[in-house]
Coordinates of C-alpha atoms in Angstrom, one line a residue:
X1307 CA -5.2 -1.7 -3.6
X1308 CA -2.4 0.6 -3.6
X1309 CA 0.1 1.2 -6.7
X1310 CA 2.9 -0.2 -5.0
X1311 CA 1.5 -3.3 -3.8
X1312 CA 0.1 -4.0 -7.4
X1313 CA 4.0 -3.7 -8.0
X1314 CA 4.8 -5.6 -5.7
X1315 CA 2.7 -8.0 -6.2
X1316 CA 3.5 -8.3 -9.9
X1317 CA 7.6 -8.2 -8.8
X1318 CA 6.6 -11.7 -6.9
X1319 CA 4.6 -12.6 -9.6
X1320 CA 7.6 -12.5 -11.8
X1321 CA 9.9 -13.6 -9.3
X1322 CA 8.0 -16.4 -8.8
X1323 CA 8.2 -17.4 -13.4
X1324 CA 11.3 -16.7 -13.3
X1325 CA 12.1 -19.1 -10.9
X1326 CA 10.5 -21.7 -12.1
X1327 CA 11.5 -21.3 -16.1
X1328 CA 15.1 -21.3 -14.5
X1329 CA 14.2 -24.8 -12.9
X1330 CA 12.9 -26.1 -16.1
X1331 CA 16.1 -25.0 -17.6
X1332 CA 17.7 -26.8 -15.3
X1333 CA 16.0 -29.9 -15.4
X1334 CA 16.5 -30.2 -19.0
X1335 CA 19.9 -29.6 -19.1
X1336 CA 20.4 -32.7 -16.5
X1337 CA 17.8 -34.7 -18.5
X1338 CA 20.0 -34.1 -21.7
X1339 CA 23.3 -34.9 -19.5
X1340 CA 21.8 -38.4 -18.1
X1341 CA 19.9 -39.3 -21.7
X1342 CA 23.6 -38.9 -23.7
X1343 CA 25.2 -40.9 -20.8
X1344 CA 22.9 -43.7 -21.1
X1345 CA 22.9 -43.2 -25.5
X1346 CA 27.3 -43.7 -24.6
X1347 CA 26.9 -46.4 -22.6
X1348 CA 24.9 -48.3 -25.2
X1349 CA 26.9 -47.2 -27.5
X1350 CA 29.8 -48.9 -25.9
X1351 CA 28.1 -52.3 -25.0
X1352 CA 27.4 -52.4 -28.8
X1353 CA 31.1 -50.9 -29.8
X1354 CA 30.2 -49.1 -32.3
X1355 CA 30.2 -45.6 -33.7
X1356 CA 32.0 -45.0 -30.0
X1357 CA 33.9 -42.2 -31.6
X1358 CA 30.7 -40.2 -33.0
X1359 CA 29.2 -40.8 -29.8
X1360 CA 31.6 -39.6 -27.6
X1361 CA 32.0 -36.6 -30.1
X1362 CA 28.0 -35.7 -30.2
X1363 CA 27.7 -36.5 -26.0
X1364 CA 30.2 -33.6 -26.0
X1365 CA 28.3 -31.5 -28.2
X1366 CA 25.0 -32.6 -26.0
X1367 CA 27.4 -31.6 -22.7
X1368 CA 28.4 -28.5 -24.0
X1369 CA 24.3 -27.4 -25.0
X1370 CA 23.6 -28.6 -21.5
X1371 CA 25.8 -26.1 -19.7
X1372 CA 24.8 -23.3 -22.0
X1373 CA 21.3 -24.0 -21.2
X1374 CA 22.4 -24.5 -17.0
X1375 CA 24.4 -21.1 -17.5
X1376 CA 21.1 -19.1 -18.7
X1377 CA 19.0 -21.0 -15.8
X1378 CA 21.9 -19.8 -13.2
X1379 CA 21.8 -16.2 -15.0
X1380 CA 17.5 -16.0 -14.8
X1381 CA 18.1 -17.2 -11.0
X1382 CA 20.9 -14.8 -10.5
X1383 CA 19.3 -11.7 -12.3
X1384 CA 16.0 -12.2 -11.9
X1385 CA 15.1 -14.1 -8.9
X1386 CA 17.7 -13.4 -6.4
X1387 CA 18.8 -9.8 -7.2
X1388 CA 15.8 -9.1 -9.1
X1389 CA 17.5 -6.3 -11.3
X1390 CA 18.8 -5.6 -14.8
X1391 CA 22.0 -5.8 -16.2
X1392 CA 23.5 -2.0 -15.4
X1393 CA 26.6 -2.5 -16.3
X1394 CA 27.7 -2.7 -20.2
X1395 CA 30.6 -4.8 -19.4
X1396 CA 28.5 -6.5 -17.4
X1397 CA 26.4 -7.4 -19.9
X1398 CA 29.0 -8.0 -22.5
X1399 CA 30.8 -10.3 -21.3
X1400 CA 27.6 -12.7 -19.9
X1401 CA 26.4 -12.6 -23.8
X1402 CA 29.9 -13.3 -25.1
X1403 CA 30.6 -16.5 -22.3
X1404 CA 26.9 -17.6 -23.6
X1405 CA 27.2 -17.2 -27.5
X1406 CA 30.3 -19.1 -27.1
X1407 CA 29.2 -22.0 -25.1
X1408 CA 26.5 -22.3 -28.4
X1409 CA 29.1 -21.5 -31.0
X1410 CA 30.7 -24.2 -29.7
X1411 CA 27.9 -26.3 -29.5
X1412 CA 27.4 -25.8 -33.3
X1413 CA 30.9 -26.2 -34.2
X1414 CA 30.8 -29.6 -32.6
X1415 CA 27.8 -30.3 -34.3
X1416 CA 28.5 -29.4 -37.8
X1417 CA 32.1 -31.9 -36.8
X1418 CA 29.9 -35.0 -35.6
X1419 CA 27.8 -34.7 -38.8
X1420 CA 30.8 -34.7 -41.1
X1421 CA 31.9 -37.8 -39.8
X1422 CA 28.9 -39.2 -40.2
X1423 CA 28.4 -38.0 -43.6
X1424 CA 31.3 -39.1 -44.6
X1425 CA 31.0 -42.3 -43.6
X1426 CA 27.6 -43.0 -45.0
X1427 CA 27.4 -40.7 -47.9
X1428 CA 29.5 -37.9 -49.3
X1429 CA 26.5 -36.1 -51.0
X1430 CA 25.3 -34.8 -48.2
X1431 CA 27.9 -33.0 -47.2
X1432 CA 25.9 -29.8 -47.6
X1433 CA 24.2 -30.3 -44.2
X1434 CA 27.5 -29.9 -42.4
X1435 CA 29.1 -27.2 -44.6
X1436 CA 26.0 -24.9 -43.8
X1437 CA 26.5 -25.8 -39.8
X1438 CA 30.2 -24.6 -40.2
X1439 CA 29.5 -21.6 -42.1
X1440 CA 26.5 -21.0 -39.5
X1441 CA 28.9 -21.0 -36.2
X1442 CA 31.6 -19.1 -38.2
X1443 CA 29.0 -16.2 -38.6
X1444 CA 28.0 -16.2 -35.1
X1445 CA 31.6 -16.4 -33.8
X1446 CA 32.1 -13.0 -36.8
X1447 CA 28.3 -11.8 -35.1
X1448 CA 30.1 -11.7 -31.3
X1449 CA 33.6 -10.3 -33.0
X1450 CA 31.3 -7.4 -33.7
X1451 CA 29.5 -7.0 -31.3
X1452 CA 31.8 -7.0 -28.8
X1453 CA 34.1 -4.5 -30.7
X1454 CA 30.7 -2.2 -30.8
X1455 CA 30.3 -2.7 -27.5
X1456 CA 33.7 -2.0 -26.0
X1457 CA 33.6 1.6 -27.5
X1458 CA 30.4 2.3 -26.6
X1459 CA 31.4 0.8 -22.4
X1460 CA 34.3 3.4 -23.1
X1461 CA 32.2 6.1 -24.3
X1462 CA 29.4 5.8 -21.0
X1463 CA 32.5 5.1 -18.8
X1464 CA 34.1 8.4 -19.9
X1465 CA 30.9 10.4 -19.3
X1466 CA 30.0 8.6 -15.8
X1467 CA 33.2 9.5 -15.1
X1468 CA 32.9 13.0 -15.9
X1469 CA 29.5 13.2 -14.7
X1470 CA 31.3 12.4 -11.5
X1471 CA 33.7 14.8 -11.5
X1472 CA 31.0 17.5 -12.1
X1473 CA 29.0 16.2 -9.0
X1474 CA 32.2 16.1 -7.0
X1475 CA 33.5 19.8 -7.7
X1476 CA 30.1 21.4 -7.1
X1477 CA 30.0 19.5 -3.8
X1478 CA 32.8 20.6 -2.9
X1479 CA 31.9 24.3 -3.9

């Protein structure tokens, strides 16, 4: 067997787990989507705790589409166009929409068990507290991040671009 079909063949191969992790992915994500509908809908038959319900089936909605977004992006990177990220921007800015999506997640998360703290006992309030201070550092954690990253997209974009502009004058020599 030749190099490049053992490289192919392990491309396919990879193809192949990709695809099917993103399917998984998938699958949960509707599982958790039908599993809070039903939890709401009981929920409402018995009226009550309708409000925490409809707060945490937002929270469960939100965890869902992050999880859909990362099966769409394994598909989109790795299955169909079976190539990395080149781009910084590129990447940047699919990390930022997907560390949202969970900062949000935790945010409503660390809301729903507030209220339900506070309802039942005001002594554990700790639980929540930690959740808030937890998305507030990943929200800080992305500030960064994308701050690092936008100077270093300017930095490679200046020296593509004058990388370019060598290429282009010796071509035309």
């Amino acid at each position: 067997m030749k190099p490049e079909d053992t490289t192919k063949l392990f491309d396919l191969f990879s193809r192949i787990v990709f695809a099917v992790a993103a399917l998984i992915l998938m699958l949960l994500a509707i599982v958790m989507i039908v599993d809070i509908v039903i939890q709401l809908v009981s929920t409402l038959v018995s009226r009550k705790g309708v409000g925490i319900a409809a707060l945490a089936g937002i929270g469960y909605v939100v965890v869902a589409i992050a999880v859909f977004d990362v099966a769409k992006y394994l598909i989109d990177e790795e299955v169909v166009r079976a190539r990395e990220m080149r781009a910084a921007g590129e990447t940047r800015r699919s990390l930022t929409r997907f560390i949202s999506t969970i900062s949000i997640a935790v945010f409503l998360e660390a809301l729903v068990t507030i209220f339900k703290v506070t309802q039942e006992n005001v002594q554990d309030l700790g639980y929540p507290t930690m959740l808030l201070v937890a998305a507030i550092l990943v929200v800080l954690g992305l500030g960064i991040f994308q701050r690092l990253s936008a100077e270093v997209e300017q930095q490679v974009d200046h020296k593509d671009r004058a990388a370019e502009g060598k290429e282009g004058s010796k071509k035309a020599k």
